[in-house]
Amino acid sequence: MTAPGGTVQEDRRAAVRLVAAIVVVALAVNWMLLAVLDLEDNDGAAPIIAMFGVPALASALVIQIIMTRLGERKNVPAPVLWLMLAVLPLGTLLGFVVAILREPDYFIGDESPWMLVWVPIFICVGVLLGALVWFFFVFPIAGLIRLVPMIRRGEAAPTAMIMPLIFLSLGVVSVVGGLSVSSGEIGRRAEAQLIAAFFGLPGTYEVVWEPGLWIVRAIVLAIVLAVAIPAVADKRRRGRRAVVGAA
């Protein structure tokens, strides 16, 4: 027989092991990017991915584990916090130390060594970005994976997939739109330039990838139609019911 709370404890231990595996894989990928690949290749994509992409994706996956496998209270075990808030950022930072020693001119160059202070800050930002990656990508994808068999069994309507698809589409729009346009501005001015680029209005922006901009426009149009068509259909049904009721 399982002791009271034994199942909960086993689930927590399984979650910790899964988080540890995610962190180990993330650190292995980062160390490969920083210690093996050419850091100057593809305009320095490897260090950027190591600082932002890999920590953000690992953090997003861990958030999904916390939300789905640690019970309703979402009590996060201390090892999970240590793995995410200490092991992942510090392990990534050690990878950057190796990379800096390997190619100091790439990281320092003509700039002051104090510029290296930004490296740990950016790594922490990457971990925090995991919340956005989870909300716009991991969460809706997990929802779609859960909904597909439910729809097949008749336990959910196909329209239940609309909201996860909308969230996923918004995430794709944010990424593709950001890669397609260089605004040359920050803050609200950058947002205004992105909107101007979307509508083809004149501005200080520069279109880096024209097909990406059309992909964004197509996705936004699909989102509008996905929301508008059911709303119009529902309004028409209510109008018919009102007419039948009045008759």
Coordinates of N, CA and C in Angstrom, one line a residue:
M1 N 0.8 -1.2 0.0 CA 0.0 0.0 0.0 C 0.9 1.3 0.0
T2 N 0.4 2.3 -0.6 CA 1.1 3.5 -0.7 C 0.8 4.4 0.6
A3 N 1.8 4.8 1.2 CA 1.6 5.6 2.4 C 0.9 6.9 2.1
P4 N 0.2 7.5 3.1 CA -0.5 8.8 2.8 C 0.6 9.9 2.3
G5 N 0.3 10.5 1.3 CA 1.2 11.5 0.7 C 2.3 10.9 -0.1
G6 N 2.4 9.5 -0.2 CA 3.4 8.9 -0.9 C 3.4 9.2 -2.4
T7 N 2.2 9.2 -3.0 CA 2.0 9.5 -4.4 C 2.4 11.0 -4.7
V8 N 2.0 11.9 -3.8 CA 2.4 13.3 -4.0 C 3.9 13.4 -4.0
Q9 N 4.6 12.8 -3.0 CA 6.0 12.9 -2.9 C 6.7 12.3 -4.1
E10 N 6.2 11.2 -4.6 CA 6.8 10.6 -5.8 C 6.6 11.5 -7.0
D11 N 5.4 12.1 -7.1 CA 5.2 13.0 -8.2 C 6.2 14.2 -8.1
R12 N 6.5 14.7 -6.9 CA 7.4 15.8 -6.7 C 8.8 15.4 -7.1
R13 N 9.2 14.2 -6.7 CA 10.5 13.7 -7.0 C 10.7 13.5 -8.5
A14 N 9.6 13.0 -9.2 CA 9.7 12.8 -10.6 C 9.8 14.1 -11.3
A15 N 9.1 15.1 -10.8 CA 9.1 16.5 -11.4 C 10.5 17.0 -11.3
V16 N 11.2 16.8 -10.1 CA 12.5 17.3 -9.9 C 13.5 16.7 -10.8
R17 N 13.3 15.4 -11.0 CA 14.2 14.6 -11.9 C 14.0 15.2 -13.4
L18 N 12.8 15.4 -13.8 CA 12.6 15.9 -15.1 C 13.2 17.3 -15.3
V19 N 13.0 18.2 -14.3 CA 13.6 19.5 -14.3 C 15.1 19.4 -14.4
A20 N 15.7 18.5 -13.6 CA 17.2 18.3 -13.7 C 17.6 17.9 -15.1
A21 N 16.9 17.0 -15.7 CA 17.2 16.6 -17.0 C 17.1 17.8 -18.0
I22 N 16.1 18.6 -17.9 CA 16.0 19.8 -18.8 C 17.2 20.7 -18.6
V23 N 17.6 21.0 -17.3 CA 18.7 21.9 -17.1 C 20.0 21.3 -17.6
V24 N 20.2 20.0 -17.4 CA 21.4 19.4 -17.9 C 21.5 19.5 -19.5
V25 N 20.4 19.2 -20.1 CA 20.4 19.3 -21.6 C 20.6 20.8 -22.0
A26 N 20.0 21.7 -21.3 CA 20.1 23.1 -21.7 C 21.6 23.5 -21.5
L27 N 22.2 23.1 -20.4 CA 23.6 23.5 -20.2 C 24.5 22.8 -21.3
A28 N 24.2 21.6 -21.6 CA 25.0 20.9 -22.7 C 24.9 21.6 -24.0
V29 N 23.7 22.0 -24.3 CA 23.5 22.8 -25.6 C 24.3 24.1 -25.5
N30 N 24.2 24.8 -24.4 CA 24.9 26.1 -24.3 C 26.4 25.9 -24.4
W31 N 26.9 24.9 -23.7 CA 28.4 24.7 -23.7 C 28.8 24.3 -25.1
M32 N 28.0 23.6 -25.9 CA 28.3 23.3 -27.3 C 28.4 24.6 -28.1
L33 N 27.4 25.4 -27.9 CA 27.3 26.7 -28.6 C 28.5 27.6 -28.3
L34 N 28.9 27.6 -27.1 CA 29.9 28.6 -26.6 C 31.4 28.0 -26.7
A35 N 31.5 26.7 -26.6 CA 32.9 26.1 -26.6 C 33.3 25.4 -27.9
V36 N 32.3 25.1 -28.7 CA 32.6 24.3 -29.9 C 32.4 25.2 -31.2
L37 N 31.3 25.8 -31.3 CA 30.9 26.5 -32.6 C 31.7 27.8 -32.7
D38 N 31.8 28.3 -34.0 CA 32.5 29.6 -34.2 C 31.5 30.7 -33.7
L39 N 32.0 31.5 -32.8 CA 31.2 32.5 -32.1 C 30.9 33.6 -33.1
E40 N 31.7 33.9 -34.1 CA 31.4 35.0 -35.1 C 30.5 34.5 -36.2
D41 N 30.2 33.2 -36.3 CA 29.4 32.8 -37.4 C 27.9 33.2 -37.2
N42 N 27.3 33.6 -38.4 CA 25.9 34.0 -38.4 C 25.7 35.2 -37.5
D43 N 26.6 36.2 -37.6 CA 26.5 37.4 -36.8 C 26.4 37.2 -35.3
G44 N 27.1 36.2 -34.8 CA 27.2 36.0 -33.4 C 25.9 35.4 -32.8
A45 N 25.3 34.5 -33.6 CA 24.0 33.9 -33.2 C 24.2 33.0 -32.0
A46 N 25.3 32.3 -31.9 CA 25.5 31.3 -30.9 C 25.5 31.9 -29.5
P47 N 26.2 33.0 -29.2 CA 26.1 33.6 -27.8 C 24.7 34.1 -27.5
I48 N 24.0 34.7 -28.6 CA 22.7 35.2 -28.3 C 21.7 34.1 -27.9
I49 N 21.8 33.0 -28.7 CA 21.0 31.9 -28.3 C 21.3 31.3 -27.0
A50 N 22.6 31.3 -26.6 CA 23.0 30.8 -25.3 C 22.5 31.7 -24.2
M51 N 22.5 33.0 -24.4 CA 22.0 33.9 -23.4 C 20.5 34.0 -23.2
F52 N 19.8 34.0 -24.3 CA 18.4 34.2 -24.3 C 17.6 32.9 -24.7
G53 N 17.9 32.3 -25.8 CA 17.0 31.3 -26.3 C 16.9 30.0 -25.5
V54 N 18.1 29.5 -25.2 CA 18.1 28.2 -24.4 C 17.6 28.4 -23.0
P55 N 18.0 29.4 -22.2 CA 17.4 29.6 -20.9 C 15.9 29.8 -20.9
A56 N 15.5 30.6 -21.9 CA 14.0 30.9 -22.0 C 13.2 29.6 -22.3
L57 N 13.7 28.8 -23.2 CA 13.0 27.6 -23.5 C 13.0 26.6 -22.3
A58 N 14.2 26.5 -21.7 CA 14.2 25.6 -20.5 C 13.3 26.1 -19.4
S59 N 13.3 27.4 -19.2 CA 12.4 28.0 -18.2 C 10.9 27.7 -18.5
A60 N 10.6 27.9 -19.8 CA 9.2 27.6 -20.2 C 8.8 26.2 -20.0
L61 N 9.6 25.2 -20.3 CA 9.3 23.8 -20.1 C 9.2 23.5 -18.6
V62 N 10.0 24.2 -17.8 CA 9.9 23.9 -16.3 C 8.6 24.5 -15.8
I63 N 8.2 25.7 -16.3 CA 6.9 26.3 -15.8 C 5.8 25.3 -16.2
Q64 N 5.8 24.7 -17.4 CA 4.8 23.8 -17.8 C 4.7 22.6 -16.8
I65 N 5.9 22.1 -16.4 CA 6.0 21.0 -15.4 C 5.4 21.4 -14.1
I66 N 5.7 22.6 -13.7 CA 5.1 23.1 -12.4 C 3.6 23.2 -12.5
M67 N 3.1 23.7 -13.6 CA 1.7 23.9 -13.7 C 0.9 22.6 -13.8
T68 N 1.5 21.6 -14.4 CA 0.8 20.3 -14.7 C 1.1 19.2 -13.7
R69 N 2.2 19.2 -13.1 CA 2.6 18.0 -12.4 C 2.9 18.2 -10.9
L70 N 2.7 19.4 -10.4 CA 2.9 19.6 -8.9 C 1.7 19.9 -8.2
G71 N 0.5 19.5 -8.6 CA -0.7 19.7 -7.8 C -1.3 21.0 -8.0
E72 N -2.5 21.2 -7.4 CA -3.3 22.4 -7.5 C -2.6 23.6 -6.8
R73 N -1.9 23.4 -5.7 CA -1.2 24.5 -5.0 C 0.1 24.9 -5.7
K74 N 0.6 24.1 -6.6 CA 1.8 24.4 -7.3 C 3.0 24.8 -6.4
N75 N 3.1 24.0 -5.3 CA 4.2 24.2 -4.4 C 5.5 23.7 -5.1
V76 N 6.4 24.6 -5.3 CA 7.6 24.3 -6.1 C 8.6 23.8 -5.1
P77 N 9.1 22.6 -5.3 CA 10.2 22.0 -4.5 C 11.4 22.9 -4.5
A78 N 12.2 22.9 -3.4 CA 13.4 23.7 -3.4 C 14.4 23.3 -4.4
P79 N 14.6 22.0 -4.7 CA 15.6 21.7 -5.8 C 15.2 22.3 -7.1
V80 N 13.9 22.4 -7.4 CA 13.6 23.0 -8.7 C 14.0 24.5 -8.8
L81 N 13.8 25.2 -7.7 CA 14.2 26.6 -7.6 C 15.8 26.7 -7.7
W82 N 16.5 25.8 -7.0 CA 17.9 25.9 -7.1 C 18.4 25.6 -8.5
L83 N 17.8 24.6 -9.2 CA 18.2 24.2 -10.5 C 18.0 25.4 -11.5
M84 N 16.8 26.1 -11.4 CA 16.5 27.1 -12.3 C 17.1 28.5 -12.0
L85 N 17.2 28.8 -10.7 CA 17.7 30.1 -10.3 C 19.2 30.1 -10.0
A86 N 19.8 29.0 -9.9 CA 21.3 28.9 -9.6 C 22.0 28.1 -10.6
V87 N 21.7 26.8 -10.8 CA 22.4 25.9 -11.6 C 22.4 26.4 -13.1
L88 N 21.2 26.7 -13.6 CA 21.1 27.0 -15.0 C 21.8 28.3 -15.3
P89 N 21.6 29.4 -14.6 CA 22.3 30.7 -15.0 C 23.8 30.6 -14.7
L90 N 24.2 30.0 -13.6 CA 25.6 29.9 -13.3 C 26.4 29.0 -14.2
G91 N 25.7 27.9 -14.6 CA 26.3 27.0 -15.5 C 26.5 27.6 -16.9
T92 N 25.5 28.4 -17.3 CA 25.6 29.1 -18.6 C 26.7 30.2 -18.5
L93 N 26.8 30.9 -17.3 CA 27.8 31.9 -17.1 C 29.2 31.3 -17.2
L94 N 29.4 30.1 -16.7 CA 30.7 29.4 -16.8 C 31.0 29.1 -18.2
G95 N 30.0 28.7 -19.0 CA 30.2 28.5 -20.4 C 30.7 29.8 -21.1
F96 N 30.2 30.9 -20.7 CA 30.6 32.2 -21.3 C 32.0 32.5 -20.8
V97 N 32.4 32.1 -19.6 CA 33.8 32.3 -19.2 C 34.7 31.6 -20.1
V98 N 34.4 30.3 -20.4 CA 35.2 29.5 -21.3 C 35.3 30.2 -22.7
A99 N 34.1 30.7 -23.1 CA 34.1 31.3 -24.5 C 34.9 32.6 -24.5
I100 N 34.8 33.4 -23.4 CA 35.6 34.6 -23.3 C 37.1 34.3 -23.3
L101 N 37.5 33.3 -22.5 CA 38.9 33.0 -22.5 C 39.4 32.4 -23.9
R102 N 38.4 31.8 -24.6 CA 38.7 31.2 -25.9 C 38.9 32.3 -26.9
E103 N 38.0 33.3 -26.9 CA 38.1 34.4 -27.9 C 37.8 35.7 -27.2
P104 N 38.8 36.2 -26.5 CA 38.5 37.5 -25.8 C 38.3 38.7 -26.7
D105 N 38.9 38.7 -27.9 CA 38.6 39.8 -28.8 C 37.2 39.9 -29.2
Y106 N 36.5 38.8 -29.3 CA 35.1 38.8 -29.8 C 34.2 39.5 -28.8
F107 N 34.5 39.2 -27.5 CA 33.6 39.7 -26.5 C 34.0 41.1 -26.0
I108 N 35.3 41.4 -26.0 CA 35.7 42.7 -25.5 C 36.0 43.7 -26.7
G109 N 36.9 43.2 -27.6 CA 37.3 44.1 -28.7 C 37.7 45.5 -28.3
D110 N 37.2 46.5 -28.9 CA 37.6 47.9 -28.5 C 36.8 48.4 -27.3
E111 N 35.8 47.6 -26.8 CA 35.0 48.1 -25.7 C 35.7 47.8 -24.4
S112 N 35.2 48.5 -23.4 CA 35.7 48.3 -22.0 C 35.4 46.9 -21.5
P113 N 36.2 46.3 -20.7 CA 35.9 45.0 -20.1 C 34.6 45.0 -19.2
W114 N 34.2 46.2 -18.8 CA 33.0 46.4 -18.0 C 31.8 46.0 -18.8
M115 N 31.9 45.9 -20.1 CA 30.7 45.5 -20.9 C 30.4 44.0 -20.6
L116 N 31.3 43.3 -20.0 CA 31.1 41.9 -19.7 C 30.1 41.7 -18.5
V117 N 29.8 42.8 -17.8 CA 28.9 42.8 -16.7 C 27.5 42.5 -17.2
W118 N 27.2 42.8 -18.5 CA 25.9 42.6 -19.1 C 25.6 41.1 -19.3
V119 N 26.7 40.3 -19.4 CA 26.4 38.9 -19.7 C 25.6 38.2 -18.7
P120 N 25.9 38.3 -17.4 CA 25.0 37.6 -16.4 C 23.6 38.2 -16.3
I121 N 23.6 39.5 -16.6 CA 22.2 40.2 -16.6 C 21.4 39.6 -17.7
F122 N 22.0 39.5 -18.9 CA 21.2 39.0 -20.0 C 20.8 37.5 -19.8
I123 N 21.7 36.7 -19.2 CA 21.3 35.3 -18.9 C 20.1 35.3 -18.0
C124 N 20.1 36.1 -16.9 CA 18.9 36.2 -16.0 C 17.7 36.6 -16.8
V125 N 17.8 37.6 -17.7 CA 16.7 38.0 -18.5 C 16.2 36.9 -19.3
G126 N 17.1 36.1 -19.9 CA 16.7 34.9 -20.7 C 15.8 34.0 -19.9
V127 N 16.2 33.7 -18.6 CA 15.5 32.8 -17.8 C 14.1 33.4 -17.5
L128 N 14.0 34.7 -17.3 CA 12.7 35.3 -17.0 C 11.8 35.3 -18.3
L129 N 12.4 35.4 -19.4 CA 11.7 35.4 -20.7 C 10.9 34.1 -20.9
G130 N 11.3 33.1 -20.1 CA 10.6 31.8 -20.2 C 9.2 31.9 -19.9
A131 N 8.8 32.8 -19.1 CA 7.3 33.0 -18.8 C 6.6 33.4 -20.0
L132 N 7.1 34.3 -20.9 CA 6.5 34.6 -22.1 C 6.5 33.5 -23.1
V133 N 7.6 32.8 -23.2 CA 7.7 31.6 -24.1 C 6.7 30.6 -23.7
W134 N 6.5 30.4 -22.4 CA 5.5 29.4 -21.9 C 4.1 29.9 -22.3
F135 N 3.8 31.1 -22.1 CA 2.4 31.6 -22.3 C 2.0 31.6 -23.8
F136 N 3.0 31.9 -24.6 CA 2.6 32.1 -26.1 C 2.9 30.8 -26.9
F137 N 3.7 29.9 -26.3 CA 4.1 28.7 -27.1 C 3.8 27.4 -26.4
V138 N 4.5 27.2 -25.3 CA 4.4 25.9 -24.6 C 2.9 25.6 -24.1
F139 N 2.3 26.6 -23.4 CA 1.0 26.5 -22.9 C 0.0 26.2 -24.0
P140 N -0.1 26.9 -25.1 CA -1.1 26.6 -26.2 C -0.8 25.3 -26.9
I141 N 0.5 25.0 -27.1 CA 0.8 23.7 -27.7 C 0.4 22.5 -26.8
A142 N 0.7 22.6 -25.5 CA 0.2 21.6 -24.6 C -1.3 21.5 -24.6
G143 N -2.0 22.6 -24.7 CA -3.4 22.6 -24.7 C -4.0 21.9 -26.0
L144 N -3.3 22.2 -27.1 CA -3.7 21.5 -28.4 C -3.5 20.0 -28.3
I145 N -2.4 19.6 -27.7 CA -2.1 18.2 -27.6 C -3.1 17.5 -26.7
R146 N -3.6 18.2 -25.7 CA -4.6 17.6 -24.8 C -6.0 17.6 -25.5
L147 N -6.3 18.6 -26.3 CA -7.6 18.8 -26.9 C -7.8 17.8 -28.0
V148 N -6.8 17.5 -28.8 CA -7.0 16.7 -30.0 C -7.7 15.3 -29.7
P149 N -7.1 14.5 -28.7 CA -7.8 13.3 -28.4 C -9.2 13.5 -27.8
M150 N -9.4 14.6 -27.0 CA -10.7 14.9 -26.4 C -11.7 15.1 -27.5
I151 N -11.3 15.9 -28.6 CA -12.2 16.1 -29.7 C -12.6 14.8 -30.4
R152 N -11.6 14.0 -30.6 CA -11.8 12.7 -31.3 C -12.8 11.8 -30.5
R153 N -12.7 11.9 -29.2 CA -13.7 11.1 -28.3 C -15.0 11.8 -28.2
G154 N -15.2 13.0 -28.7 CA -16.4 13.7 -28.5 C -16.6 14.4 -27.2
E155 N -15.5 14.6 -26.4 CA -15.5 15.2 -25.1 C -15.4 16.7 -25.2
A156 N -15.0 17.2 -26.3 CA -14.8 18.7 -26.5 C -15.2 19.0 -27.9
A157 N -15.6 20.3 -28.1 CA -16.0 20.8 -29.4 C -14.7 21.2 -30.1
P158 N -14.7 21.1 -31.5 CA -13.5 21.6 -32.2 C -13.2 23.1 -32.0
T159 N -14.3 23.9 -31.6 CA -14.1 25.3 -31.4 C -13.2 25.6 -30.1
A160 N -13.0 24.5 -29.3 CA -12.1 24.7 -28.1 C -10.7 24.9 -28.5
M161 N -10.3 24.6 -29.8 CA -9.0 24.8 -30.2 C -8.7 26.3 -30.6
I162 N -9.7 27.1 -30.7 CA -9.5 28.5 -31.2 C -8.6 29.3 -30.4
M163 N -8.8 29.3 -29.1 CA -8.0 30.1 -28.2 C -6.6 29.7 -28.1
P164 N -6.3 28.4 -27.9 CA -4.9 28.0 -28.0 C -4.2 28.4 -29.3
L165 N -4.9 28.2 -30.4 CA -4.3 28.6 -31.7 C -4.1 30.1 -31.8
I166 N -5.0 30.9 -31.2 CA -4.8 32.4 -31.2 C -3.6 32.8 -30.4
F167 N -3.4 32.2 -29.2 CA -2.2 32.5 -28.4 C -1.0 32.1 -29.1
L168 N -1.0 30.9 -29.7 CA 0.2 30.4 -30.4 C 0.5 31.3 -31.6
S169 N -0.5 31.8 -32.3 CA -0.4 32.7 -33.4 C 0.2 34.0 -33.0
L170 N -0.2 34.5 -31.9 CA 0.3 35.8 -31.4 C 1.8 35.7 -31.0
G171 N 2.2 34.5 -30.5 CA 3.6 34.3 -30.2 C 4.4 34.3 -31.5
V172 N 3.9 33.6 -32.6 CA 4.6 33.5 -33.8 C 4.7 34.9 -34.5
V173 N 3.6 35.7 -34.3 CA 3.6 37.1 -34.9 C 4.6 37.9 -34.2
S174 N 4.8 37.8 -32.9 CA 5.8 38.6 -32.2 C 7.2 38.2 -32.6
V175 N 7.5 36.9 -32.8 CA 8.8 36.5 -33.2 C 9.1 36.9 -34.6
V176 N 8.2 36.5 -35.5 CA 8.4 36.7 -36.9 C 8.4 38.2 -37.2
G177 N 7.5 39.0 -36.6 CA 7.5 40.4 -36.8 C 8.8 41.1 -36.3
G178 N 9.3 40.6 -35.2 CA 10.5 41.2 -34.7 C 11.7 40.9 -35.6
L179 N 11.7 39.7 -36.2 CA 12.8 39.4 -37.1 C 12.7 40.0 -38.5
S180 N 11.5 40.4 -38.8 CA 11.2 41.0 -40.1 C 11.5 42.5 -40.3
V181 N 11.4 43.2 -39.1 CA 11.5 44.6 -39.2 C 12.6 45.1 -38.2
S182 N 13.4 46.0 -38.6 CA 14.3 46.7 -37.7 C 13.8 48.2 -37.6
S183 N 13.4 48.5 -36.4 CA 12.7 49.8 -36.2 C 13.7 50.9 -36.0
G184 N 14.9 50.6 -35.4 CA 15.8 51.6 -35.1 C 15.4 52.5 -33.9
E185 N 14.3 52.1 -33.2 CA 13.8 52.9 -32.1 C 13.6 52.0 -30.9
I186 N 13.3 52.6 -29.8 CA 13.0 51.8 -28.6 C 11.7 52.3 -28.0
G187 N 11.2 51.4 -27.1 CA 9.9 51.8 -26.4 C 8.7 51.9 -27.3
R188 N 7.9 52.9 -27.0 CA 6.7 53.1 -27.8 C 7.0 53.5 -29.2
R189 N 8.1 54.2 -29.5 CA 8.4 54.5 -30.8 C 8.7 53.3 -31.7
A190 N 9.3 52.3 -31.1 CA 9.5 51.0 -31.8 C 8.2 50.3 -32.1
E191 N 7.2 50.4 -31.2 CA 5.9 49.8 -31.4 C 5.2 50.5 -32.6
A192 N 5.3 51.8 -32.6 CA 4.7 52.6 -33.6 C 5.3 52.3 -35.0
Q193 N 6.6 52.1 -35.0 CA 7.3 51.7 -36.3 C 6.9 50.4 -36.8
L194 N 6.7 49.4 -35.9 CA 6.3 48.1 -36.2 C 4.9 48.1 -36.8
I195 N 4.0 48.9 -36.2 CA 2.6 49.0 -36.7 C 2.6 49.7 -38.1
A196 N 3.5 50.7 -38.3 CA 3.6 51.3 -39.6 C 4.1 50.3 -40.6
A197 N 5.0 49.5 -40.2 CA 5.5 48.5 -41.2 C 4.5 47.5 -41.5
F198 N 3.6 47.1 -40.6 CA 2.6 46.2 -40.8 C 1.6 46.7 -41.8
F199 N 1.2 48.0 -41.8 CA 0.3 48.5 -42.7 C 1.0 49.1 -43.9
G200 N 2.3 49.1 -44.0 CA 3.0 49.6 -45.2 C 3.1 51.1 -45.2
L201 N 3.0 51.7 -44.0 CA 3.0 53.2 -43.9 C 4.5 53.7 -43.9
P202 N 4.8 54.9 -44.3 CA 6.2 55.4 -44.2 C 6.6 55.5 -42.8
G203 N 7.9 55.3 -42.5 CA 8.5 55.4 -41.2 C 10.0 55.3 -41.2
T204 N 10.6 55.2 -40.0 CA 12.0 55.1 -39.9 C 12.5 53.6 -39.9
Y205 N 11.5 52.7 -40.0 CA 11.8 51.3 -39.9 C 12.5 50.8 -41.2
E206 N 13.1 49.6 -41.1 CA 13.7 49.0 -42.3 C 13.2 47.5 -42.3
V207 N 12.6 47.1 -43.4 CA 12.1 45.8 -43.6 C 13.3 44.8 -43.9
V208 N 13.6 44.0 -42.9 CA 14.7 43.0 -43.1 C 14.3 41.8 -43.8
W209 N 13.1 41.3 -43.6 CA 12.6 40.1 -44.3 C 11.2 40.3 -44.7
E210 N 11.0 40.6 -46.0 CA 9.7 41.0 -46.5 C 8.7 39.8 -46.4
P211 N 9.1 38.5 -46.7 CA 8.1 37.4 -46.6 C 7.6 37.3 -45.2
G212 N 8.5 37.6 -44.2 CA 8.1 37.5 -42.8 C 7.0 38.4 -42.5
L213 N 7.1 39.6 -43.1 CA 6.0 40.7 -42.8 C 4.7 40.2 -43.4
W214 N 4.7 39.5 -44.5 CA 3.5 39.0 -45.1 C 2.9 37.8 -44.3
I215 N 3.8 37.1 -43.7 CA 3.4 36.0 -42.8 C 2.6 36.5 -41.6
V216 N 3.2 37.6 -41.1 CA 2.5 38.3 -39.9 C 1.2 38.8 -40.3
R217 N 1.1 39.4 -41.5 CA -0.2 40.0 -42.0 C -1.2 38.8 -42.2
A218 N -0.8 37.7 -42.7 CA -1.7 36.6 -42.9 C -2.2 36.0 -41.6
I219 N -1.3 35.9 -40.6 CA -1.7 35.3 -39.3 C -2.7 36.3 -38.6
V220 N -2.4 37.6 -38.7 CA -3.3 38.5 -38.0 C -4.7 38.4 -38.7
L221 N -4.7 38.3 -40.0 CA -6.0 38.2 -40.7 C -6.7 36.9 -40.3
A222 N -6.0 35.8 -40.2 CA -6.6 34.6 -39.7 C -7.2 34.7 -38.3
I223 N -6.4 35.4 -37.4 CA -6.9 35.6 -36.1 C -8.2 36.4 -36.1
V224 N -8.2 37.5 -36.9 CA -9.5 38.3 -37.0 C -10.6 37.5 -37.5
L225 N -10.4 36.7 -38.5 CA -11.5 35.9 -39.1 C -11.9 34.8 -38.1
A226 N -11.0 34.2 -37.3 CA -11.3 33.2 -36.4 C -12.2 33.7 -35.3
V227 N -12.0 35.0 -34.9 CA -12.8 35.6 -33.9 C -14.1 36.2 -34.4
A228 N -14.0 36.8 -35.6 CA -15.2 37.5 -36.2 C -16.3 36.5 -36.7
I229 N -15.9 35.5 -37.4 CA -16.8 34.6 -38.0 C -17.7 33.9 -37.0
P230 N -17.2 33.3 -35.9 CA -18.1 32.7 -34.9 C -19.0 33.8 -34.2
A231 N -18.4 35.0 -34.0 CA -19.2 36.0 -33.4 C -20.4 36.4 -34.3
V232 N -20.2 36.6 -35.6 CA -21.2 36.9 -36.5 C -22.3 35.8 -36.6
A233 N -21.8 34.5 -36.6 CA -22.7 33.4 -36.7 C -23.6 33.3 -35.4
D234 N -22.9 33.6 -34.3 CA -23.7 33.6 -33.0 C -24.7 34.7 -33.0
K235 N -24.4 35.8 -33.5 CA -25.3 37.0 -33.5 C -26.5 36.6 -34.4
R236 N -26.3 36.0 -35.6 CA -27.3 35.6 -36.5 C -28.3 34.6 -35.9
R237 N -27.7 33.6 -35.1 CA -28.5 32.6 -34.5 C -29.4 33.2 -33.4
R238 N -28.9 34.2 -32.7 CA -29.7 34.9 -31.7 C -30.8 35.7 -32.4
G239 N -30.5 36.3 -33.5 CA -31.5 37.0 -34.2 C -32.6 36.1 -34.7
R240 N -32.3 34.9 -35.2 CA -33.3 34.0 -35.7 C -34.2 33.5 -34.5
R241 N -33.5 33.3 -33.4 CA -34.3 32.8 -32.2 C -35.3 33.9 -31.7
A242 N -34.8 35.2 -31.8 CA -35.7 36.3 -31.4 C -36.9 36.4 -32.3
V243 N -36.6 36.2 -33.6 CA -37.7 36.3 -34.6 C -38.7 35.1 -34.4
V244 N -38.2 33.9 -34.1 CA -39.1 32.8 -33.9 C -39.9 33.0 -32.6
G245 N -39.2 33.5 -31.6 CA -39.9 33.7 -30.3 C -41.0 34.8 -30.4
A246 N -40.7 35.8 -31.2 CA -41.7 36.9 -31.4 C -42.9 36.4 -32.2
A247 N -42.7 35.4 -33.1 CA -43.8 34.8 -33.9 C -44.6 33.9 -33.1

